[in-house]
PDB file of C-alpha atoms in Angstrom:
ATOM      1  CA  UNK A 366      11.958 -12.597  15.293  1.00  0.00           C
ATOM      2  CA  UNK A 367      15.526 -13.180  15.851  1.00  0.00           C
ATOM      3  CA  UNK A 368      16.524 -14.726  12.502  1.00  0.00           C
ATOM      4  CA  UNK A 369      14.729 -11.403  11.022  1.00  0.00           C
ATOM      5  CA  UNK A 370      16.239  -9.106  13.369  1.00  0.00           C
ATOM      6  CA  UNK A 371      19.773 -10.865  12.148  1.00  0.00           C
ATOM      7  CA  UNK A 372      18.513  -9.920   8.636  1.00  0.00           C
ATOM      8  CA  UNK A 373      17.864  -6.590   9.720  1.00  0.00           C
ATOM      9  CA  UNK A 374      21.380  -5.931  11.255  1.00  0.00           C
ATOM     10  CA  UNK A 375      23.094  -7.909   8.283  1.00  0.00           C
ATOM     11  CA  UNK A 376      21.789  -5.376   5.530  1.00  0.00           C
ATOM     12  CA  UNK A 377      22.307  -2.602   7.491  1.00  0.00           C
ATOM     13  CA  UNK A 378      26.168  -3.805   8.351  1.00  0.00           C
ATOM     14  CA  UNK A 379      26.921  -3.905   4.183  1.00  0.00           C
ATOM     15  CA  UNK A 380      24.753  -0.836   3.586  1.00  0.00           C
ATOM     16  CA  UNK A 381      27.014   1.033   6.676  1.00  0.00           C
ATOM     17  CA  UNK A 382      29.874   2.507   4.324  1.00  0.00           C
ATOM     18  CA  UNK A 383      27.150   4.296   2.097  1.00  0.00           C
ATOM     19  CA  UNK A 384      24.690   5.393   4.754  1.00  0.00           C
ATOM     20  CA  UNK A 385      26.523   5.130   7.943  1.00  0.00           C
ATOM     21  CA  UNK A 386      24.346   5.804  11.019  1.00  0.00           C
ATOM     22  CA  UNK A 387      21.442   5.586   9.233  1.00  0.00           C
ATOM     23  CA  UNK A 388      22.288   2.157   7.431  1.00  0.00           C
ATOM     24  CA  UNK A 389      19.312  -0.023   9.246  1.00  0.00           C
ATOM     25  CA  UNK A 390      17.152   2.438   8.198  1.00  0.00           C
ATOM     26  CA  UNK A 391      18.620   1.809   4.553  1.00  0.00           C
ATOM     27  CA  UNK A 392      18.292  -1.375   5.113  1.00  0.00           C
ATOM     28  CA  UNK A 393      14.169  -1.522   5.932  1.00  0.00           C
ATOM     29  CA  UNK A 394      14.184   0.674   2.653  1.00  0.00           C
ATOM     30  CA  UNK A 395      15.980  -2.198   0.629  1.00  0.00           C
ATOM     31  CA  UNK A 396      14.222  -5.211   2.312  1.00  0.00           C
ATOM     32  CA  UNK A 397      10.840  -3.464   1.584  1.00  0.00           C
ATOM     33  CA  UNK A 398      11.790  -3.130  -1.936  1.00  0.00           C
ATOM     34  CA  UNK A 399      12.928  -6.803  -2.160  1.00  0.00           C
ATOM     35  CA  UNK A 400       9.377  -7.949  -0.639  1.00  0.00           C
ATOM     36  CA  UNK A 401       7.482  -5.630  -3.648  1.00  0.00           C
ATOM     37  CA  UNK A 402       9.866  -7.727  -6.184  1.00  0.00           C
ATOM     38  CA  UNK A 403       8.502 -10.603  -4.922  1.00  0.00           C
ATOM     39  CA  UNK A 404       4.912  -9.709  -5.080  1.00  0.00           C
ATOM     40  CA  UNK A 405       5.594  -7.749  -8.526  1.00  0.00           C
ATOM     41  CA  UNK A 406       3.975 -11.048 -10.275  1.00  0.00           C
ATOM     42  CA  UNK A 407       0.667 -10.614  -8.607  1.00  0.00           C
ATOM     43  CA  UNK A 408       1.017  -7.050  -9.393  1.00  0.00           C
ATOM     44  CA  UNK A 409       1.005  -7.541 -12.742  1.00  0.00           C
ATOM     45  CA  UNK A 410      -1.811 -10.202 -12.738  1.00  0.00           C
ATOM     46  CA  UNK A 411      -4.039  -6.785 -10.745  1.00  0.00           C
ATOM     47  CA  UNK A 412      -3.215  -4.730 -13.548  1.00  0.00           C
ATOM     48  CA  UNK A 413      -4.058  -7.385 -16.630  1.00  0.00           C
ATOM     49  CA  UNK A 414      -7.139  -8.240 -14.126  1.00  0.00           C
ATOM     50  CA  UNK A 415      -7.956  -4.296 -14.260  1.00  0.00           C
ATOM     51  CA  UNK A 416      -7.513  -3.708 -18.057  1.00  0.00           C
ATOM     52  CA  UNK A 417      -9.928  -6.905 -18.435  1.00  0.00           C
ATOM     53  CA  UNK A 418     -12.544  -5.088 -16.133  1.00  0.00           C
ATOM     54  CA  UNK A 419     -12.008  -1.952 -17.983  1.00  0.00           C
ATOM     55  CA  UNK A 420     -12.860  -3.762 -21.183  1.00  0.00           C
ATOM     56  CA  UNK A 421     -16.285  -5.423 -19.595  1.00  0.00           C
ATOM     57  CA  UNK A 422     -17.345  -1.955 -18.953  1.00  0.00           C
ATOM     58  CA  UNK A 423     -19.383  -1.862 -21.868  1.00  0.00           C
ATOM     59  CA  UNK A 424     -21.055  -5.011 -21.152  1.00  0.00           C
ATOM     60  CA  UNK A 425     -21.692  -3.941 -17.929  1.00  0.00           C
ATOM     61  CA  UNK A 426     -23.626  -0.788 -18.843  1.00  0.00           C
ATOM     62  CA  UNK A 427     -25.727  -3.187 -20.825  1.00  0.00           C
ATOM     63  CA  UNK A 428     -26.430  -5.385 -18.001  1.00  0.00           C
ATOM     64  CA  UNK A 429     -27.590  -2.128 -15.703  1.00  0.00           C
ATOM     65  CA  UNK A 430     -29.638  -0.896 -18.266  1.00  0.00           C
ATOM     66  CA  UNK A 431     -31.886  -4.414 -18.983  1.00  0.00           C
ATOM     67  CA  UNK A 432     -31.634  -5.020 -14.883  1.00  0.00           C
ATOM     68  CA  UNK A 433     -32.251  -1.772 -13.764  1.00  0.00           C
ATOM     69  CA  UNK A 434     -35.553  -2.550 -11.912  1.00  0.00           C
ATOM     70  CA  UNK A 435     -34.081  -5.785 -10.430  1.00  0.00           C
ATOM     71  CA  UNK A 436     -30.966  -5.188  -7.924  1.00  0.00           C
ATOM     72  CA  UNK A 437     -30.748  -8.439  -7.374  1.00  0.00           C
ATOM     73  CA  UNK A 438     -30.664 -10.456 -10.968  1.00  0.00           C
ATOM     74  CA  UNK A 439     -28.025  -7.355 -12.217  1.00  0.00           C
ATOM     75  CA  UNK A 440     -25.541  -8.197  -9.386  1.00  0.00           C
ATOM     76  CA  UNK A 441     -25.806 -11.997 -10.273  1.00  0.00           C
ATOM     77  CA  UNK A 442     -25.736 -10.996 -14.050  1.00  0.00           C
ATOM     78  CA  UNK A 443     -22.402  -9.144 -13.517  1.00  0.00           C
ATOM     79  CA  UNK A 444     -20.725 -11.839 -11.660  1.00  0.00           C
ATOM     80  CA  UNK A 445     -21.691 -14.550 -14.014  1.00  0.00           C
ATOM     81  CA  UNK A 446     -20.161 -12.390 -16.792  1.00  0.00           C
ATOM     82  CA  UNK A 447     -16.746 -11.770 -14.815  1.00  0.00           C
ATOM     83  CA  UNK A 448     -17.114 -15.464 -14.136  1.00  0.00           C
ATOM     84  CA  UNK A 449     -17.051 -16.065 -17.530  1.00  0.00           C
ATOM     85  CA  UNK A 450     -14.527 -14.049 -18.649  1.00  0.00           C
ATOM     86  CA  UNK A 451     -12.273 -15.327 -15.778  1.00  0.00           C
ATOM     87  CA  UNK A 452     -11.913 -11.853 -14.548  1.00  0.00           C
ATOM     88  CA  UNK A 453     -11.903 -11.243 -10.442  1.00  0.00           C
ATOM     89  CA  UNK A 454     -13.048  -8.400  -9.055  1.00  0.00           C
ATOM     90  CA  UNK A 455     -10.685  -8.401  -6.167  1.00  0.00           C
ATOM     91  CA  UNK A 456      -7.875  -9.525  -7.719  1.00  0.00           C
ATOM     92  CA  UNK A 457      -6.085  -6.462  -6.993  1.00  0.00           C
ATOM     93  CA  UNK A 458      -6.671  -6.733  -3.551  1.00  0.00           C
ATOM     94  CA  UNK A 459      -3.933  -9.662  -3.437  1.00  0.00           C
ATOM     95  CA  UNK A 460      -0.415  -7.663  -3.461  1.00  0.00           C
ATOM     96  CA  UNK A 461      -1.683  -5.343  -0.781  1.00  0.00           C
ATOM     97  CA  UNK A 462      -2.883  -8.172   1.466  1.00  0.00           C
ATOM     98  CA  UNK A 463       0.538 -10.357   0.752  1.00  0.00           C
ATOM     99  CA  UNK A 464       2.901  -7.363   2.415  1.00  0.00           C
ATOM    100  CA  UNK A 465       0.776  -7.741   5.772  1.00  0.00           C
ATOM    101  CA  UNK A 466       3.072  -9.970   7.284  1.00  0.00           C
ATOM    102  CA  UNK A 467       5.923  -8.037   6.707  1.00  0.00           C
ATOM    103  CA  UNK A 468       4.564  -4.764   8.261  1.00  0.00           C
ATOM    104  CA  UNK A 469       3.472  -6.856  11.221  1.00  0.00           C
ATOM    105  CA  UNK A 470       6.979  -8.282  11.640  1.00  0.00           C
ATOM    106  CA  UNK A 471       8.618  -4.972  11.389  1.00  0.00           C
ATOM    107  CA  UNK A 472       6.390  -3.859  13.489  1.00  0.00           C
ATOM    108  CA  UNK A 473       6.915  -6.860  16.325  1.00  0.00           C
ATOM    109  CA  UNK A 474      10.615  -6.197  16.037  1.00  0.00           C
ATOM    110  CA  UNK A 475      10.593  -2.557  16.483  1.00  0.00           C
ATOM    111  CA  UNK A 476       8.132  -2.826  19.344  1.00  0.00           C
ATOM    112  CA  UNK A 477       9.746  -4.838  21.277  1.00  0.00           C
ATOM    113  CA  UNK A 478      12.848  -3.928  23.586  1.00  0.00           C
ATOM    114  CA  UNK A 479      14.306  -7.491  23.781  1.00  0.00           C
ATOM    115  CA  UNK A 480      14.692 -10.347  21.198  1.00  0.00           C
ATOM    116  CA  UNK A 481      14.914 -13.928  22.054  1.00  0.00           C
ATOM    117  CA  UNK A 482      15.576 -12.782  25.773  1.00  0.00           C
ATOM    118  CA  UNK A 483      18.432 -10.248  24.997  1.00  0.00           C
ATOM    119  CA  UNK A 484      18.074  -6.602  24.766  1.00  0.00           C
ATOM    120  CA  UNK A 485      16.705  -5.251  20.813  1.00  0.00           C
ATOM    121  CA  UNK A 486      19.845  -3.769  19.723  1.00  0.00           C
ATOM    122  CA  UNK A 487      18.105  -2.415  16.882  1.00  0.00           C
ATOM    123  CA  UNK A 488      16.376  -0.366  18.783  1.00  0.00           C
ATOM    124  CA  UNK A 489      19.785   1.850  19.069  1.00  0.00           C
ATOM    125  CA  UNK A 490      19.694   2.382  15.093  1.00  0.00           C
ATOM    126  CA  UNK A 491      18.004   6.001  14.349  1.00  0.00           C
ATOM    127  CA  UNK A 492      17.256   7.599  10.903  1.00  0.00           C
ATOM    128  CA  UNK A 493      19.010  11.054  11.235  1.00  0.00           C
ATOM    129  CA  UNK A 494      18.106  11.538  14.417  1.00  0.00           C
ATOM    130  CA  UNK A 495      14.400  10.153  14.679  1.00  0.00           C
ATOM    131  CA  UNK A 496      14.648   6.720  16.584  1.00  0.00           C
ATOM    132  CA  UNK A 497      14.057   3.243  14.033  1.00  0.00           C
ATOM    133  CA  UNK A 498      11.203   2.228  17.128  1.00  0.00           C
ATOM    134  CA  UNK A 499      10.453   6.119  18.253  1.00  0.00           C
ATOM    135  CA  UNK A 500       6.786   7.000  17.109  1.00  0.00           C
ATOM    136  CA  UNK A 501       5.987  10.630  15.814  1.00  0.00           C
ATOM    137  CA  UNK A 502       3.648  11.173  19.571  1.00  0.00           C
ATOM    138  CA  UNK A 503       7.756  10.825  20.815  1.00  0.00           C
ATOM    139  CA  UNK A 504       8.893  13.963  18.869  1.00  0.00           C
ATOM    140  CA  UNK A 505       5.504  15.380  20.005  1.00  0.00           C
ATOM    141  CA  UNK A 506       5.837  14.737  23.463  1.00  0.00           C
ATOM    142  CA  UNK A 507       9.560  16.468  23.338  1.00  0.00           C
ATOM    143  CA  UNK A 508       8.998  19.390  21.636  1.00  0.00           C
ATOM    144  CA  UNK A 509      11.100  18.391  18.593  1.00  0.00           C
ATOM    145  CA  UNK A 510       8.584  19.133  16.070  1.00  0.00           C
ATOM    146  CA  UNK A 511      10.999  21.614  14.019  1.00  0.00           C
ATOM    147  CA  UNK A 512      14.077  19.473  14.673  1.00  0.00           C
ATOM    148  CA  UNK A 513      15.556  16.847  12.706  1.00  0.00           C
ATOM    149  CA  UNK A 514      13.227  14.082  14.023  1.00  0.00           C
ATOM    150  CA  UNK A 515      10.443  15.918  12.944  1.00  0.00           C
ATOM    151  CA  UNK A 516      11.654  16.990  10.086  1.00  0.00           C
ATOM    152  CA  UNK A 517      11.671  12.934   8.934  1.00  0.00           C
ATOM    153  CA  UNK A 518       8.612  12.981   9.789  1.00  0.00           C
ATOM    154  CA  UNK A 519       7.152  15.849   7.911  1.00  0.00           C
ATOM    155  CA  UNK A 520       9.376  14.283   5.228  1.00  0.00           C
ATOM    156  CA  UNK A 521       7.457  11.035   5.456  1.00  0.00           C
ATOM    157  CA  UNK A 522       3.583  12.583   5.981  1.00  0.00           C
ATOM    158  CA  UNK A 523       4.828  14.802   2.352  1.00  0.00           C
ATOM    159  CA  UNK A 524       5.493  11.302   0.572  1.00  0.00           C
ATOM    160  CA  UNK A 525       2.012   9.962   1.783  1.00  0.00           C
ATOM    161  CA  UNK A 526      -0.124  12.873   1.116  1.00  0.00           C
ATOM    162  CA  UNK A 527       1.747  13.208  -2.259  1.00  0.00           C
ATOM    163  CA  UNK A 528       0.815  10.155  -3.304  1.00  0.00           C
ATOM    164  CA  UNK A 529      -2.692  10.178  -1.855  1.00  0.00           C
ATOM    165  CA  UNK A 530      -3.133  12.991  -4.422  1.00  0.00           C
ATOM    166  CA  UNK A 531      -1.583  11.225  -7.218  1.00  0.00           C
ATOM    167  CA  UNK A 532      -4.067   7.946  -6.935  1.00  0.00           C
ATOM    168  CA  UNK A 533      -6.869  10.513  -6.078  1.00  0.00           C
ATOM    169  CA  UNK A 534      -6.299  12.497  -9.756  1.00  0.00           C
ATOM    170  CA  UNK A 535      -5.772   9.367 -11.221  1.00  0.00           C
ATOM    171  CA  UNK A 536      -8.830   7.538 -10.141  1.00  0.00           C
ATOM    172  CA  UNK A 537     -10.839  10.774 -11.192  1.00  0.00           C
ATOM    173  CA  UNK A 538      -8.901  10.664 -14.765  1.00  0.00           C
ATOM    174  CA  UNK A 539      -9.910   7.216 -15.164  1.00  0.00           C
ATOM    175  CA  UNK A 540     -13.614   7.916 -13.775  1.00  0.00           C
ATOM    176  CA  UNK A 541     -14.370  10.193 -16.117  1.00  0.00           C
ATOM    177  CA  UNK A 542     -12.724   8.630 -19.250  1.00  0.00           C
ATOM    178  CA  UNK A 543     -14.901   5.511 -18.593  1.00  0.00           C
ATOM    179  CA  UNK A 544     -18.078   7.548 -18.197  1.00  0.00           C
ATOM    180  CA  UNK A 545     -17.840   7.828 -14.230  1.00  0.00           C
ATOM    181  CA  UNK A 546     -18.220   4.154 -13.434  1.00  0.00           C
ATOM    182  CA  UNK A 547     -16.484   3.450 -10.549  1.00  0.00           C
ATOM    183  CA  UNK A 548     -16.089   7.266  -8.766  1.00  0.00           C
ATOM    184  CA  UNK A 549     -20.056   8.135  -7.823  1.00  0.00           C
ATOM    185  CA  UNK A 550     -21.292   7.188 -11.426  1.00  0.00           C
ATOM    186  CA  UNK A 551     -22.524   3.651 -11.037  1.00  0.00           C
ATOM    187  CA  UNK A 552     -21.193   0.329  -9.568  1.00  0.00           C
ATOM    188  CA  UNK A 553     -18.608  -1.925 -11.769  1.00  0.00           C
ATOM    189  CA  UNK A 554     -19.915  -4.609  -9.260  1.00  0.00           C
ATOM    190  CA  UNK A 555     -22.690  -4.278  -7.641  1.00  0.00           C
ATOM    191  CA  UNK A 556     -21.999  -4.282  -3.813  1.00  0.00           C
ATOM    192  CA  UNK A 557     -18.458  -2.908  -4.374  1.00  0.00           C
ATOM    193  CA  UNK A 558     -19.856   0.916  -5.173  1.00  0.00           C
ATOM    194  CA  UNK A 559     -19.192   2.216  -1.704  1.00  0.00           C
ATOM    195  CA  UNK A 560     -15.645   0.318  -1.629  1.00  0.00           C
ATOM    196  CA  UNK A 561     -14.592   1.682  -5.029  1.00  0.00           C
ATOM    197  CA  UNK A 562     -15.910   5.378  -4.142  1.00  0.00           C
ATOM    198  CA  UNK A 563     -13.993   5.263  -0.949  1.00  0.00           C
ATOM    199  CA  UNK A 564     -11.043   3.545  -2.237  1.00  0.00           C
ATOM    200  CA  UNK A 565      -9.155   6.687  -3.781  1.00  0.00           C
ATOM    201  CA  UNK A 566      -9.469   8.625  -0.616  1.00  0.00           C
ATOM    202  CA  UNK A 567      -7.956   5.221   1.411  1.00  0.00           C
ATOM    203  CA  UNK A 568      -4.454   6.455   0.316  1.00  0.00           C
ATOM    204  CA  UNK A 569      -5.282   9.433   3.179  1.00  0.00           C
ATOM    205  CA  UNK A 570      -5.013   7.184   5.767  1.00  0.00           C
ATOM    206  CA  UNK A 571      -1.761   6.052   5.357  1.00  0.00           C
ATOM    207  CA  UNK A 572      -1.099   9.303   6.927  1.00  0.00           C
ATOM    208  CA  UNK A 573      -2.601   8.100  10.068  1.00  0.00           C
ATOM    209  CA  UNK A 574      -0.380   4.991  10.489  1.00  0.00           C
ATOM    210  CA  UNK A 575       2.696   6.797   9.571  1.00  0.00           C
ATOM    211  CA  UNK A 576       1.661   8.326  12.461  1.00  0.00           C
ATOM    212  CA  UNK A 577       1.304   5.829  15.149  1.00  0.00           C
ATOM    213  CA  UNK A 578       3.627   3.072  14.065  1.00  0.00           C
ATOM    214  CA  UNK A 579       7.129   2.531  14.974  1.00  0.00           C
ATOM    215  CA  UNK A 580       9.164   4.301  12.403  1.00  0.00           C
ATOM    216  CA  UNK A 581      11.235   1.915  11.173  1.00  0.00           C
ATOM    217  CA  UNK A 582       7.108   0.303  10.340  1.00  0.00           C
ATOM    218  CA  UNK A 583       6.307   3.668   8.445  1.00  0.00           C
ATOM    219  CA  UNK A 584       9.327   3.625   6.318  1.00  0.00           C
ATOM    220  CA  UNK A 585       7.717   0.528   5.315  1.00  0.00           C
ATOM    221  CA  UNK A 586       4.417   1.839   4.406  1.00  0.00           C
ATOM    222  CA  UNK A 587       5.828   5.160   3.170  1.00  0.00           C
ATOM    223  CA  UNK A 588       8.783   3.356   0.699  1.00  0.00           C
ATOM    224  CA  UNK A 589       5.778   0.628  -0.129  1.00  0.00           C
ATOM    225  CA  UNK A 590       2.646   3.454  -0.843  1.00  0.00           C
ATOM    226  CA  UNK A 591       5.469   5.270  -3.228  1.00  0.00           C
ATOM    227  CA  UNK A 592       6.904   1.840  -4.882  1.00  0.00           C
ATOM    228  CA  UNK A 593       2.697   0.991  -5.578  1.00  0.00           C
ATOM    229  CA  UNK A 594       2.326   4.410  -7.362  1.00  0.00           C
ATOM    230  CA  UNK A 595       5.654   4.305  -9.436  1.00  0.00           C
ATOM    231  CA  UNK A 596       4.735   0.679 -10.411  1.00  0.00           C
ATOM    232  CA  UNK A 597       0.947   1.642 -11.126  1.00  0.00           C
ATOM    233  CA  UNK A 598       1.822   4.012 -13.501  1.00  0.00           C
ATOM    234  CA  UNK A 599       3.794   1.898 -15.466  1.00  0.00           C
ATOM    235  CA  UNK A 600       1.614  -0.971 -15.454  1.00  0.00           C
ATOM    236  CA  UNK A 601      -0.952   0.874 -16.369  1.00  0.00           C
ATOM    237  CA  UNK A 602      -0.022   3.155 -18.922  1.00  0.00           C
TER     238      UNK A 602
END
């Protein structure tokens, strides 16, 4: 926690001529960013891993039409033939999963008011005026809702539900143009039809942890949700 909280106040010293009071709040922005570089391999490894899926498709319609009758042998038909081909079903499921640790750190270090013994200085650091380790039930609780704190916030909840829309429209779009497998018209994988109906509507509760978390932890999620659906529609075009 300390040697990340040294990070923290590092970045946000450099990044203090160009953003000033709000430089540690730049500076979750930036180290967010650097952690999505890092992943941006496995990211790319999804999206070939999607576009192979997309391709078995076909095959996979064949399968649920000669295993229809038999649950069972089609969901061990499917996953011998993405076996085969070397494709994962989950393999998408890997970026998201790899960030975990570093919303639970910021988290941790936002959360707590001292560090190694010592008082959290960053605890002092503010975006505009919204507190880096305040929590939206703060502005709430003051009556701030139409000041600048919650102004961030209504800032950040517009980025979310933005982007919730985007993946919504985009998982429709791609529903229909493969015949509606994968959005209420038939499982990819059998056993994974509930998770991939429910999956575009996921984005939605994003909103929720915006929400609850310390903010300097939201301006994780929100600058990592936005990052995923800038980088998903260039991987996938």
């Amino acid at each position: 926690m300390s040697v990340f909280a040294s990070l923290v106040e590092r970045l946000a010293d450099l990044l203090q001529p160009l953003f000033h009071a709000s430089a540690a709040a730049a500076a979750i922005v930036l180290f967010t960013a650097l952690v999505r570089l890092l992943v941006l391999p496995l990211s790319r490894a999804a999206a070939r891993g999607q576009r192979a899926r997309a391709a078995l498709r076909p095959r996979v319609a064949e399968l649920r039409k000669k295993h229809r009758k038999d649950p069972e042998r089609l969901q061990k038909a499917v996953l011998e033939l993405h076996t085969e081909e070397k494709v994962s079903p989950l393999s998408g499921c890997l970026p998201g999963l790899l960030q975990l640790p570093a919303f639970f750190l910021l988290y941790r270090l936002f959360s707590s008011s001292t560090i190694g013994g010592e008082d959290n200085g960053l605890l002092g650091h503010r975006l505009l005026a919204a507190p880096l380790g305040g929590r939206w039930a703060d502005v709430l609780a003051d009556g701030r809702v139409f000041g600048v704190s919650g102004l961030v916030y209504v800032a950040l909840f517009a980025v979310v539900a933005a982007v919730a829309t985007l993946n919504l429209l985009r998982a429709r779009r791609s529903a229909a143009e493969s015949g509606g497998v994968g959005l209420g018209g038939g499982e990819p994988v059998p056993g994974l039809g509930a998770v991939s109906k429910a999956m575009p509507f996921l984005s939605y509760c994003t909103l929720v942890t915006v929400a609850v978390v310390p903010l300097a932890a939201a301006l994780y999620v929100v600058t990592s949700t936005a990052w995923s659906a800038v980088e998903r529609a260039v991987l996938h075009r």
